[in-house]
Short mmCIF file of C-alpha atoms in Angstrom, two decimals:
data_model
loop_
_atom_site.label_atom_id
_atom_site.label_comp_id
_atom_site.label_asym_id
_atom_site.label_seq_id
_atom_site.Cartn_x
_atom_site.Cartn_y
_atom_site.Cartn_z
CA MET Z 1 109.25 121.39 92.41
CA ARG Z 2 107.25 124.29 91.91
CA LEU Z 3 103.69 123.32 90.62
CA SER Z 4 102.54 125.66 88.20
CA ARG Z 5 99.09 125.93 86.29
CA ARG Z 6 100.78 124.48 83.04
CA LYS Z 7 102.16 121.46 84.90
CA LEU Z 8 98.97 121.00 86.87
CA LEU Z 9 97.30 121.00 83.54
CA ALA Z 10 99.83 118.21 81.74
CA THR Z 11 99.33 115.94 84.26
CA ALA Z 12 95.62 116.07 84.44
CA ALA Z 13 95.45 115.29 80.83
CA PHE Z 14 96.97 111.99 81.40
CA THR Z 15 95.53 111.09 84.44
CA PRO Z 16 92.17 109.24 82.79
CA PHE Z 17 94.66 107.20 81.12
CA ALA Z 18 96.56 105.76 83.78
CA LEU Z 19 93.25 105.13 85.65
CA LYS Z 20 92.05 102.92 82.80
CA ALA Z 21 95.21 101.58 82.30
CA GLN Z 22 94.94 100.57 86.09
CA ALA Z 23 91.41 99.28 85.88
CA SER Z 24 91.81 97.26 82.81
CA SER Z 25 94.98 95.28 84.62
CA LEU Z 26 92.87 94.87 87.42
CA GLY Z 27 89.50 93.57 85.25
CA ALA Z 28 91.79 91.50 83.57
CA ASP Z 29 92.94 89.10 86.82
CA SER Z 30 89.33 89.54 87.75
CA ARG Z 31 87.75 88.25 84.91
CA ILE Z 32 90.39 85.34 85.15
CA PHE Z 33 89.48 84.74 88.89
CA GLU Z 34 85.93 84.64 87.86
CA ALA Z 35 86.51 82.00 85.15
CA ALA Z 36 87.70 79.97 87.58
CA VAL Z 37 85.37 80.28 90.29
CA ARG Z 38 83.02 79.22 87.76
CA GLN Z 39 84.82 76.34 87.16
CA ILE Z 40 85.26 75.20 90.81
CA GLY Z 41 81.77 75.69 91.67
CA GLY Z 42 80.58 73.77 88.69
CA VAL Z 43 77.55 75.73 87.41
CA VAL Z 44 77.66 79.11 85.43
CA ASP Z 45 74.72 80.74 87.57
CA ILE Z 46 76.79 81.92 90.31
CA PRO Z 47 75.52 85.00 92.24
CA ASP Z 48 77.34 88.16 91.21
CA ILE Z 49 77.74 88.55 95.02
CA MET Z 50 79.68 85.60 95.30
CA LEU Z 51 81.63 86.11 92.69
CA ARG Z 52 83.08 88.88 94.12
CA ALA Z 53 82.98 87.73 97.60
CA ALA Z 54 84.76 84.70 96.67
CA GLU Z 55 87.81 87.03 95.19
CA SER Z 56 87.90 89.34 98.45
CA GLU Z 57 87.62 86.93 100.96
CA PHE Z 58 90.42 84.64 99.00
CA THR Z 59 92.34 87.56 99.28
CA ARG Z 60 91.44 88.50 102.93
CA LYS Z 61 92.75 84.49 103.52
CA PHE Z 62 95.71 84.25 101.40
CA GLY Z 63 96.84 87.18 100.08
CA ASN Z 64 97.26 89.36 97.38
CA ALA Z 65 100.32 87.71 95.88
CA ALA Z 66 98.56 84.39 96.41
CA ARG Z 67 96.07 85.91 94.21
CA HIS Z 68 97.99 87.06 91.22
CA ALA Z 69 99.64 83.58 91.57
CA PHE Z 70 96.10 81.74 91.82
CA VAL Z 71 95.15 84.12 88.74
CA ALA Z 72 98.39 82.82 86.70
CA ALA Z 73 98.23 79.33 87.70
CA MET Z 74 94.41 79.05 86.48
CA ASP Z 75 94.98 81.33 83.38
CA GLY Z 76 93.13 79.49 80.52
CA GLN Z 77 93.32 76.20 82.59
CA THR Z 78 91.02 73.71 84.01
CA ILE Z 79 91.36 72.64 87.42
CA GLU Z 80 93.61 69.51 86.64
CA MET Z 81 95.53 70.52 84.45
CA ALA Z 82 96.76 73.85 86.60
CA ILE Z 83 97.14 71.04 89.64
CA THR Z 84 99.16 69.15 87.45
CA ARG Z 85 101.52 72.18 85.94
CA ALA Z 86 101.76 73.63 89.62
CA GLY Z 87 104.46 71.31 91.10
CA ASP Z 88 105.34 72.47 93.84
CA GLN Z 89 102.34 74.29 94.50
CA ALA Z 90 100.10 71.69 93.77
CA ASP Z 91 99.38 71.54 97.63
CA THR Z 92 99.16 75.39 97.88
CA LEU Z 93 96.52 75.34 94.75
CA LYS Z 94 94.40 72.20 96.30
CA GLU Z 95 94.03 74.43 99.34
CA GLN Z 96 93.01 77.44 97.65
CA ILE Z 97 90.57 75.33 95.12
CA THR Z 98 89.22 73.81 98.33
CA PHE Z 99 88.67 77.07 100.39
CA ILE Z 100 86.76 78.26 97.35
CA THR Z 101 84.74 74.89 96.87
CA SER Z 102 83.56 75.38 100.37
CA PHE Z 103 82.80 79.35 100.40
CA LEU Z 104 80.46 78.64 97.39
CA TYR Z 105 78.55 75.99 98.73
CA THR Z 106 78.22 77.36 101.96
CA GLY Z 107 78.72 81.62 102.37
CA GLU Z 108 80.99 80.62 105.28
CA VAL Z 109 84.01 82.61 106.15
CA GLN Z 110 86.50 82.84 109.24
CA ARG Z 111 86.56 86.11 111.22
CA ASP Z 112 87.92 86.41 114.45
CA ASN Z 113 88.86 82.35 114.69
CA GLU Z 114 85.02 81.54 114.18
CA SER Z 115 82.69 80.79 111.14
CA LYS Z 116 80.42 83.42 110.49
CA THR Z 117 77.49 82.41 107.52
CA LEU Z 118 78.13 85.98 105.95
CA TYR Z 119 77.32 84.91 102.41
CA TYR Z 120 74.59 82.24 103.81
CA PRO Z 121 71.87 83.25 101.29
CA TRP Z 122 73.65 83.22 97.89
CA CYS Z 123 75.38 80.00 98.46
CA LEU Z 124 75.18 77.40 96.01
CA ALA Z 125 74.22 75.03 98.69
CA TRP Z 126 70.43 76.27 97.60
CA ASN Z 127 70.60 75.83 94.38
CA ALA Z 128 70.58 71.95 95.18
CA THR Z 129 67.70 72.25 96.58
CA GLY Z 130 64.93 73.61 94.48
CA PHE Z 131 62.15 73.09 97.09
CA THR Z 132 62.51 75.57 99.41
CA LYS Z 133 65.00 79.27 99.76
CA PRO Z 134 67.30 80.72 102.47
CA PRO Z 135 65.70 81.87 105.65
CA GLY Z 136 64.62 85.31 105.83
CA VAL Z 137 64.08 85.76 102.15
CA CYS Z 138 61.09 83.08 101.45
CA GLY Z 139 58.88 85.19 101.94
CA GLY Z 140 56.98 86.69 105.17
CA PRO Z 141 58.63 89.01 107.96
CA ALA Z 142 61.57 88.08 109.81
CA PHE Z 143 62.76 84.39 109.19
CA GLY Z 144 60.46 83.85 106.40
CA HIS Z 145 58.16 81.26 106.04
CA TRP Z 146 60.86 79.15 108.04
CA GLU Z 147 59.35 80.42 111.17
CA HIS Z 148 56.52 78.18 110.19
CA ALA Z 149 56.37 74.38 111.83
CA PRO Z 150 56.01 71.90 108.97
CA TRP Z 151 52.68 70.31 108.51
CA GLN Z 152 52.27 67.10 110.68
#
């Protein structure tokens, strides 16, 4: 095929439409995934970093096909309804929901067969303890106020 200036300009005109179509289809899946994560977490004020990380860590652990299946199962469903309607895949769906729950509340992920707390400062466990913040983000240098011993 010989590429002429006319052919190049003709295909360039369609590029924004193709990119927009691709982005909008990805956006719908991400919005459904995000809604499911909020439902699983049980709170609406989940930090954006945790919402995005939940999706990427889910995909890292289970794969892209599993993410699509999870989105299809959760689309417009409560957790209970999705599990009930999952049939043979109910155990897989429960495992995925358990992973998301654990991730949201601990911020832990597996890397090289080892638990890493990569998202610890943003995890939901800190919402349950209103009297403190994560070490390192609560004022002061280094480890923050956590480096000081409690009053006796």
